[in-house]
Coordinates of C-alpha atoms and ligand atoms in Angstrom, one line a residue:
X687 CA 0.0 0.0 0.0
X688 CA 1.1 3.7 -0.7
X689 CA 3.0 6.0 2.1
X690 CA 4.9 8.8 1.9
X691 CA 8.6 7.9 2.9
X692 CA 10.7 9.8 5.0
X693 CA 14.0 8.8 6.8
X694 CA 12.7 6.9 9.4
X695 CA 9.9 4.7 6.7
X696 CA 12.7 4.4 4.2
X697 CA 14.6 2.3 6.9
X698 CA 11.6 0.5 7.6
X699 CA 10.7 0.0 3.8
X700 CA 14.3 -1.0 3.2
X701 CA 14.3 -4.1 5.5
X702 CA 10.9 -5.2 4.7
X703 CA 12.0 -5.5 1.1
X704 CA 14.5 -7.6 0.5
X705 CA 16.0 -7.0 -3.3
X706 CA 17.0 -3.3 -1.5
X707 CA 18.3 -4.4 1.8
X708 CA 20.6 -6.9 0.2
X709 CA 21.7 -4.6 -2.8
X710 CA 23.1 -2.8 0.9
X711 CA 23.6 -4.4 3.8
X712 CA 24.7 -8.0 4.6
X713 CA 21.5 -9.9 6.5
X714 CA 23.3 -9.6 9.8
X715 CA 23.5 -6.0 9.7
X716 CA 20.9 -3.6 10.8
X717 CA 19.1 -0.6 8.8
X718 CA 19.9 1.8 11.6
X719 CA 23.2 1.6 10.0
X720 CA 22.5 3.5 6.8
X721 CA 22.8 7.0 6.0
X722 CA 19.9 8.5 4.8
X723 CA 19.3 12.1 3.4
X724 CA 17.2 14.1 1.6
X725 CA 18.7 15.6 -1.5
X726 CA 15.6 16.7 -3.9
X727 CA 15.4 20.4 -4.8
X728 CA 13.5 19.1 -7.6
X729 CA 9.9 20.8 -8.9
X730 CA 8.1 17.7 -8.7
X731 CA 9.6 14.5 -6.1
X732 CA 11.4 13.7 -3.3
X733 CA 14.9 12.2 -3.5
X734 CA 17.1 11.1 -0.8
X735 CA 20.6 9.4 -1.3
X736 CA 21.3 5.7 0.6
X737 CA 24.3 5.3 1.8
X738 CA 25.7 2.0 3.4
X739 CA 29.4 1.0 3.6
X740 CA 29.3 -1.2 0.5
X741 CA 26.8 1.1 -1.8
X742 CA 24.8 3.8 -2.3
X743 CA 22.2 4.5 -4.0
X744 CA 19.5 7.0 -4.6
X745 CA 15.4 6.9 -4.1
X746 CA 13.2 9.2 -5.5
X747 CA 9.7 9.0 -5.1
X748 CA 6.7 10.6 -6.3
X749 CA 3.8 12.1 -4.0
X750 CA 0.3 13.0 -5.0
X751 CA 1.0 16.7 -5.3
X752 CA 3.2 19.0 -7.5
X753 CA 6.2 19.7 -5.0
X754 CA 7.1 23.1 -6.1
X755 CA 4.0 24.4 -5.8
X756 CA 2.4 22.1 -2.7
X757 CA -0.3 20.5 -1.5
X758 CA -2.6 22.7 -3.3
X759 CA -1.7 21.4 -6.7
X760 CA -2.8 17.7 -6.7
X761 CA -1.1 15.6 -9.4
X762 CA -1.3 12.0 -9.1
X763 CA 1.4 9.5 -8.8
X764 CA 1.5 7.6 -12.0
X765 CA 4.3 10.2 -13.1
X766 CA 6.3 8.1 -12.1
X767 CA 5.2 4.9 -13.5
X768 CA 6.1 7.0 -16.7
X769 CA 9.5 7.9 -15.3
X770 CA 9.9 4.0 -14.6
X771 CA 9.1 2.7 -18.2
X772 CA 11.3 5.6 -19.6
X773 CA 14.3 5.1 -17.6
X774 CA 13.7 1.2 -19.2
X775 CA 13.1 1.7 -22.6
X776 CA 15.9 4.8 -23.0
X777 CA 18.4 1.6 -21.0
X778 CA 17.5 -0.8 -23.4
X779 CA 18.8 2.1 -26.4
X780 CA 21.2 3.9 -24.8
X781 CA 22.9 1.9 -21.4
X782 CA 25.8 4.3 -21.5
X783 CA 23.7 7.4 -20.7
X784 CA 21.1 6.1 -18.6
X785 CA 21.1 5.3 -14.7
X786 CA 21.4 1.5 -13.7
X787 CA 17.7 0.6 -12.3
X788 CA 17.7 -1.5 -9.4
X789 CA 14.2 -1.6 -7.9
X790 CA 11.3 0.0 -9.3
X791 CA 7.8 0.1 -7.8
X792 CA 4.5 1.4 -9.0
X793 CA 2.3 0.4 -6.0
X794 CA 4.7 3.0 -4.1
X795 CA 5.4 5.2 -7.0
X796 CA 9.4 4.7 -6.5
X797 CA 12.3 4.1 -7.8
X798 CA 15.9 2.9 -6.5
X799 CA 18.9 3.5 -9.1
X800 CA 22.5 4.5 -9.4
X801 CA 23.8 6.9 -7.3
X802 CA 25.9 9.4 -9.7
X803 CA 28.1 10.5 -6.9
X804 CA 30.8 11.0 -9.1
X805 CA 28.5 13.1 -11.8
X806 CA 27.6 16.8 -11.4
X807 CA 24.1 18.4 -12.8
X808 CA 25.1 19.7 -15.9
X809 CA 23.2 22.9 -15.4
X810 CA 25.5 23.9 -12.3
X811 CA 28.6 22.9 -13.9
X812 CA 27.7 25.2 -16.3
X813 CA 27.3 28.2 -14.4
X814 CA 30.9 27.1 -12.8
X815 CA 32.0 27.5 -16.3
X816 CA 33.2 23.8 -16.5
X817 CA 33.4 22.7 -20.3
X818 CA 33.1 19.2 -21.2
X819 CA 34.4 17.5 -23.8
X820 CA 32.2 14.7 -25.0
X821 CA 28.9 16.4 -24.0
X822 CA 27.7 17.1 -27.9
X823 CA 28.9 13.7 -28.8
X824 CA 26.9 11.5 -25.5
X825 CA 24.0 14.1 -25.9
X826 CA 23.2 13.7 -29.7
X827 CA 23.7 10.0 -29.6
X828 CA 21.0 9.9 -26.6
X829 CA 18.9 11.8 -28.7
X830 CA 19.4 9.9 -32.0
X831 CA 18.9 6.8 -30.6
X832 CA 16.2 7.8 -28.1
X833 CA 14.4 9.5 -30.9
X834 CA 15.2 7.2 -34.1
X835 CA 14.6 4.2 -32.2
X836 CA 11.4 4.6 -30.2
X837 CA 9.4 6.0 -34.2
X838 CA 7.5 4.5 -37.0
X839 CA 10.8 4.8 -38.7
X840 CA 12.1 1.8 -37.1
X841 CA 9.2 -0.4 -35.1
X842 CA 6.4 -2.2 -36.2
X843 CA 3.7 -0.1 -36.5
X844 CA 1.6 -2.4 -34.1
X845 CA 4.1 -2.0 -31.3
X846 CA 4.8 1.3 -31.7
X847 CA 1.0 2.1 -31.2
X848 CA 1.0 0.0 -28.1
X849 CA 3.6 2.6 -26.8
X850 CA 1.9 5.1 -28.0
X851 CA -1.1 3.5 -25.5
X852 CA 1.5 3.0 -22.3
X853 CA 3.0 6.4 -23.0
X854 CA -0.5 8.6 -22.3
X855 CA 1.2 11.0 -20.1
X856 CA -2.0 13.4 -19.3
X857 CA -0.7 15.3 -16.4
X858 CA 2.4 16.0 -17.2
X859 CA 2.0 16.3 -20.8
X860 CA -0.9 19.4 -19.5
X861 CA 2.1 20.7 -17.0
X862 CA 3.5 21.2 -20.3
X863 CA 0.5 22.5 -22.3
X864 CA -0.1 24.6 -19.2
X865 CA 3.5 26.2 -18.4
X866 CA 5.1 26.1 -21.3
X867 CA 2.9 27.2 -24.3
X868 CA -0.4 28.9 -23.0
X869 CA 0.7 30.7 -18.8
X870 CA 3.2 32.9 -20.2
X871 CA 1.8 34.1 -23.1
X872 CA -1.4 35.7 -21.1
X873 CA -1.6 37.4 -17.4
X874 CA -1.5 34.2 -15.2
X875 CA -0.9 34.3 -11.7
X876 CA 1.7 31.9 -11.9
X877 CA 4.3 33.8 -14.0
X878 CA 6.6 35.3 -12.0
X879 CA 9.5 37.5 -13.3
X880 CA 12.4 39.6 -12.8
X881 CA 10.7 43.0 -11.2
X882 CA 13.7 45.0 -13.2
X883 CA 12.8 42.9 -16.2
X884 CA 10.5 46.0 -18.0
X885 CA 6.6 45.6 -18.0
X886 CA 6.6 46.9 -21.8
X887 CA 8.8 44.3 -22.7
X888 CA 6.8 41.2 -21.2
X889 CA 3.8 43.8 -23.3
X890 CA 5.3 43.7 -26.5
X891 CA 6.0 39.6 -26.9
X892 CA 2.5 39.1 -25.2
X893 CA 0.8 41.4 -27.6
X894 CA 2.7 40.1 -30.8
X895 CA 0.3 38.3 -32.9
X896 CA 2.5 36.5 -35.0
X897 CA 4.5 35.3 -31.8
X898 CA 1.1 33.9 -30.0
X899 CA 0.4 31.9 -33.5
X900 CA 3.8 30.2 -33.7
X901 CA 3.5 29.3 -29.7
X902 CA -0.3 28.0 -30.5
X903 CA 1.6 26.2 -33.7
X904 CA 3.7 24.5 -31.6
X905 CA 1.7 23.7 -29.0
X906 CA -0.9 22.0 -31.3
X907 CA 2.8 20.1 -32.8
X908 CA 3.3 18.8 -28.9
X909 CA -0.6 17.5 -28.5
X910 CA -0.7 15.9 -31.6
X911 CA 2.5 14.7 -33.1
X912 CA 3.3 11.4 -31.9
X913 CA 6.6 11.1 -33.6
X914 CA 9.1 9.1 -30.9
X915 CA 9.2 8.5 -27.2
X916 CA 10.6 12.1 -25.7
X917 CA 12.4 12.5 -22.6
X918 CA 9.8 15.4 -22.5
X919 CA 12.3 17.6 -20.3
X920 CA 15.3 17.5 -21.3
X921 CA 16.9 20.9 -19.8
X922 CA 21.0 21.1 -18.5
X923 CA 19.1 20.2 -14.8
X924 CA 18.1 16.8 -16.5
X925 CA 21.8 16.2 -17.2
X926 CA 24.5 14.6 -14.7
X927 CA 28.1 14.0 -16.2
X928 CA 31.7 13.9 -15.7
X929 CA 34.5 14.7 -18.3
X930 CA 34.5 10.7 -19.3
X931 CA 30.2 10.1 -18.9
X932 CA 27.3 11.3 -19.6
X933 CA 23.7 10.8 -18.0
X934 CA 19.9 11.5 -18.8
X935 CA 18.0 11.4 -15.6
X936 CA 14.4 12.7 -14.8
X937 CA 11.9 11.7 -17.9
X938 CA 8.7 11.9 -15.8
X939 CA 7.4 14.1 -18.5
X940 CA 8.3 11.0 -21.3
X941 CA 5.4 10.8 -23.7
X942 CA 5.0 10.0 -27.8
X943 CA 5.7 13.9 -28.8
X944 CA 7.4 15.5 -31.8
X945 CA 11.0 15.1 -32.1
X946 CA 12.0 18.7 -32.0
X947 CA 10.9 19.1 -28.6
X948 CA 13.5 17.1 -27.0
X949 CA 16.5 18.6 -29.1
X950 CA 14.8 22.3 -28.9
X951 CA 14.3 22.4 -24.7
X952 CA 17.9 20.9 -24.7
X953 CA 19.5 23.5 -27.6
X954 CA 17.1 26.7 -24.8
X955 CA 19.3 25.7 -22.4
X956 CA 22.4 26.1 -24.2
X957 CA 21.2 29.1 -25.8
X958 CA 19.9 30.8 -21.9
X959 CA 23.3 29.4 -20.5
X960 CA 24.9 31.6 -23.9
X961 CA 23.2 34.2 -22.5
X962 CA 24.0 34.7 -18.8
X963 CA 27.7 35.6 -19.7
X964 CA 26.5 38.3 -20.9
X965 CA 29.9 38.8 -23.2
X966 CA 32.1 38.2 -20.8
X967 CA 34.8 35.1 -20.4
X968 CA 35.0 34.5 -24.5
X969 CA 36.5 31.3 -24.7
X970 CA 33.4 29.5 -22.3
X971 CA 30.9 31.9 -24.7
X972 CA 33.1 30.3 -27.7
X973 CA 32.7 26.9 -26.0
X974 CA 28.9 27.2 -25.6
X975 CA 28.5 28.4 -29.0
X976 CA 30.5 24.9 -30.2
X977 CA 28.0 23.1 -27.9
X978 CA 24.8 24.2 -29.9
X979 CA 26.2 23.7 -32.8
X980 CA 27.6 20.5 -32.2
X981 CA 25.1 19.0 -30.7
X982 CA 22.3 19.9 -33.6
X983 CA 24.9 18.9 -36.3
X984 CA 26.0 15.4 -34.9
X985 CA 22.5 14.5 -33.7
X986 CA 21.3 15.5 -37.4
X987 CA 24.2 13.3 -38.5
X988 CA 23.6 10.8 -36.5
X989 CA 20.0 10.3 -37.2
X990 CA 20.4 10.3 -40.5
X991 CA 23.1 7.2 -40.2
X992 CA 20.0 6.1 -38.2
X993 CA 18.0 6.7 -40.7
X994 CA 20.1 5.3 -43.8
X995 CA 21.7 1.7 -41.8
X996 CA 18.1 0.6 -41.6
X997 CA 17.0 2.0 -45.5
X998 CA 16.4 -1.8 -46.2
X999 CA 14.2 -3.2 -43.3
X1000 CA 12.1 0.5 -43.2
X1001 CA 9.3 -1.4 -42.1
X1002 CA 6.2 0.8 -41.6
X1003 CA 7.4 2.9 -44.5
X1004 CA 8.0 0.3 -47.4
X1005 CA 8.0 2.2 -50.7
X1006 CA 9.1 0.8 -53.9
X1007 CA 10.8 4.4 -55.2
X1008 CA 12.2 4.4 -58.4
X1009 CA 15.7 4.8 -56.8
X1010 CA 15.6 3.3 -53.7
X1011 CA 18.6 5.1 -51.7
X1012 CA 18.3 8.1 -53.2
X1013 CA 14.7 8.7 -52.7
X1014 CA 14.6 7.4 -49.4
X1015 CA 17.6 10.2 -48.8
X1016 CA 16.0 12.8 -50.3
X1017 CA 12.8 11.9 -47.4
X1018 CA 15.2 11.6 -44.8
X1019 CA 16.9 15.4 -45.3
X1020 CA 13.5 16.3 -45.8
X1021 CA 11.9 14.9 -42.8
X1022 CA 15.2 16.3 -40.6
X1023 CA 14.6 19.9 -42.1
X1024 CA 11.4 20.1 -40.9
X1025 CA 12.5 18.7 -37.5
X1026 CA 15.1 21.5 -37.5
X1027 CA 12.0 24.4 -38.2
X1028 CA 10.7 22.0 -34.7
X1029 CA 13.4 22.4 -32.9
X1030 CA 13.9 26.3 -33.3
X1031 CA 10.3 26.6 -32.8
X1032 CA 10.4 24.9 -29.5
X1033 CA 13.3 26.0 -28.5
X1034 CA 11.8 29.9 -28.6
X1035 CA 8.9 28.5 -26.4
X1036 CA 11.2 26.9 -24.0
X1037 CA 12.9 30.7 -23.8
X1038 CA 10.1 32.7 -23.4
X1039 CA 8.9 30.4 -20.4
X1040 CA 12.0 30.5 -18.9
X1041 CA 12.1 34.0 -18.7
X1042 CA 8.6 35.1 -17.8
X1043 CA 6.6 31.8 -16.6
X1044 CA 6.9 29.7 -13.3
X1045 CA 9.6 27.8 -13.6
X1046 CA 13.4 29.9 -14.5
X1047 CA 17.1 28.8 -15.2
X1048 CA 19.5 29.5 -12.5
X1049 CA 21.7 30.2 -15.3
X1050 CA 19.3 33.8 -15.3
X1051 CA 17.5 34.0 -13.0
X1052 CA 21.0 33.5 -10.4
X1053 CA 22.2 36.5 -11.5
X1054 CA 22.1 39.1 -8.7
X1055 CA 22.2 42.2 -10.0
X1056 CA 18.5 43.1 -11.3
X1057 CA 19.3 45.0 -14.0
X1058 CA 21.9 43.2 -15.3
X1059 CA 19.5 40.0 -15.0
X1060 CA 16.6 42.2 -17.3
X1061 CA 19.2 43.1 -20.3
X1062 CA 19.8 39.3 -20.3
X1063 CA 16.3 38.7 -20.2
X1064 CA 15.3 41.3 -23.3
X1065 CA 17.3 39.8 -25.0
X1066 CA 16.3 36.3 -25.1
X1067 CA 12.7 37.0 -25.4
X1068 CA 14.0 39.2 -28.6
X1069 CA 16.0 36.6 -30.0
X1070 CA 13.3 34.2 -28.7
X1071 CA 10.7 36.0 -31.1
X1072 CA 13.1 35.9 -33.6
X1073 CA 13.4 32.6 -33.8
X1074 CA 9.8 31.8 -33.3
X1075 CA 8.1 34.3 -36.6
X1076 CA 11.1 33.0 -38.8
X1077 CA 11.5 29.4 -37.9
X1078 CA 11.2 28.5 -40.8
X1079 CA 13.5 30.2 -43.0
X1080 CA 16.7 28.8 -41.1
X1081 CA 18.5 25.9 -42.6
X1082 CA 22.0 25.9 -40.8
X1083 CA 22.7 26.4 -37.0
X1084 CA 25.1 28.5 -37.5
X1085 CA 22.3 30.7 -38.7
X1086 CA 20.7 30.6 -35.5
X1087 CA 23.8 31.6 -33.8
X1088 CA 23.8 34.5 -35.6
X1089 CA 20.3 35.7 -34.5
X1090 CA 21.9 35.1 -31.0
X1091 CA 24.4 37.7 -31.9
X1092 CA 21.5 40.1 -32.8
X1093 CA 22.0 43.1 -30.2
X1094 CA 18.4 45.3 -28.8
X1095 CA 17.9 48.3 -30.1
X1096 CA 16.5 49.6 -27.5
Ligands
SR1_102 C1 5.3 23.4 -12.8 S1 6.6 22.4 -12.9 C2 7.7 23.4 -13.8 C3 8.7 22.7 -14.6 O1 9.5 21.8 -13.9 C4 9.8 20.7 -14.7 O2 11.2 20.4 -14.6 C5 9.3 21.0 -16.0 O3 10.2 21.7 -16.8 C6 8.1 21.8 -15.7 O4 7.7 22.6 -16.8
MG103 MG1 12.8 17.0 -13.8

């Protein structure tokens, strides 16, 4: 039956169930001997690191409400059901970026995996200014696979239906809906921003027609395009690594979505990270900047070798082209240019929530002088509305690092 854990019930629920007690402890020794503590700062769970002489390991557990807000915000506990298949099916594609599992229940809504003690969150490695050298590489092959793997463009069509089925994410999928593409584009009582951050600014995206019809664009893209399994939030905080390895933790929000919304929320990130040096230290900006691009250019790569190594068993797309190969090449750059107008589209969305909705990047919203924070701020929801009107008309990254470059004239 379901309870809430807290140090003293983990012990309890540790020694009443045995494939965790003996992943610790010898049977002779007692649970009073572990170290338990809390560690989640996390919008939604509670996660608390287990720490015996031989192992630790961490447990994160979902509770009927939406932590960051509280009690008042119900939201049920099958997120992390959906966090528990994700975590499988993203091991069984990509085992070198993904936590080792080693109990799982849904009754209880929890999970017990590896303990990345000797992994950082990317997102605060970041704002130390620490660069890492295979992060494009282990990122764009997490999303390659992730996203290749998991479509029509590789399973049965039957079975990837039936995922389509398991992968129902209503809640979180509505967190989504809710915070990133409809709360900040209105006056909701949940936005919260920078009081230096100018009213007329928030104003002038809010008001822009063309901006609201790209975010409502997008937003019908995300309800309705069930293109692959996504990780669904896939932000620098969703990130733990060292120079050598690379992890994707978190996909509570996994659901069948459209591609570009994985590789857009990740490229925000970059972008707001970009950002918050404000011009200063060059070679991380420099560093950054190879980040986006390498990332969008070897994922693109990769999912086209993706694409290409399976041309022959293409199974829910059989077509007899004239010229095999070719035509299924020309389909494939097709398909990933249109996932590149996704991904800048989304990306923008992810932005313009970040700046003015709930939930902010410390990144930002660390720094502590105000006004310094707003200039930052301007000019992502610029560049933001940039990228969102003319989506379309970029075919290169490098294109979109220019709009980056784009200065307020104001
Ligand atoms: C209301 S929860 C805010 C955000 O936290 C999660 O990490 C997701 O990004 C969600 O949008
Ligand atoms: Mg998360």
């Amino acid at each position: 039956m379901y309870k809430i854990l807290n140090n003293d019930l983990i012990r309890d629920y540790i020694d009443e169930t045995p494939q965790i007690r003996s992943l610790l402890l010898d049977p002779d020794e007692s649970v009073d001997t572990l170290d338990i503590s809390e560690i989640g700062d996390g919008n939604l769970n509670f996660v608390y690191t287990i720490r015996s002489p031989r192992k630790s390991v961490i447990l994160k557990q979902a509770v009927p409400y939406l932590r960051v807000v509280g009690e008042d915000y119900p939201l049920s506990r099958v997120r992390m059901s959906f966090e528990i298949w994700a975590l499988e099916a993203e091991k069984a594609l990509v085992p070198e970026h993904v936590p080792e599992i080693y109990y799982s229940s849904h009754e209880m809504s929890l999970v017990v995996m590896q303990n990345l003690d000797r992994h950082k969150i990317l997102r605060g490695e970041m704002i130390q200014r620490v660069q890492f050298p295979h992060l494009a590489e282990h990122i764009s092959t997490f999303l390659a696979d992730t996203l290749y793997y998991t479509s029509d463009f590789y399973l049965d069509p039957a079975i990837k239906k039936e995922n389509v089925k398991k992968f129902i994410n209503i809640e979180l999928c509505k967190i989504t809906e809710d915070f990133i593409f409809t709360h900040p584009y209105e006056d909701n009582e949940t936005n919260a921003y920078n009081p230096a951050l100018d009213r007329e600014h928030v104003r002038k995206f809010r008001e822009n027609g063309e901006v609201k019809v790209a975010v409502q664009e997008m937003k019908y893209k995300f309800m309705t395009e069930a293109q692959a399994l996504l990780h669904g939030d896939l932000h620098t905080g969703s990130i733990m690594l060292n120079p050598e390895e690379t992890y994707v933790i978190d996909p509570e929000f996994a659901f069948y979505g459209p591609m570009g919304f994985d590789v857009g929320i990740y490229l925000a990130n970059l972008i707001m990270s970009w950002y918050s040096l404000d011009g200063e230290d060059e070679a991380y900006a420099a560093y950054v900047r190879g980040q986006i691009a390498d990332t969008w250019n070897l994922f693109a790569q990769k999912f086209k070798a993706n694409m290409m190594h399976h041309e022959k068993e293409r199974r829910s797309l059989q077509f007899d082209y004239p010229d095999g190969q070719k035509h299924f090449e020309m389909f494939t750059d097709r398909f990933i240019a249109q996932l590149f107008t996704d991904t800048v589209g989304f990306a923008a969305c992810e932005m313009f929530r970040r700046t003015v909705g709930l939930a902010k990047v410390a990144d930002v919203a660390g720094i502590e002088d105000l006004e310094k924070r707003a200039r930052i701020e301007v000019r992502v929801l610029e560049a933001a509305t940039e990228l969102i009107t003319h989506r379309r008309d970029y075919t290169s990254i490098d294109e979109v690092l220019t709009v980056l470059d784009t200065q307020s004239t104001e």
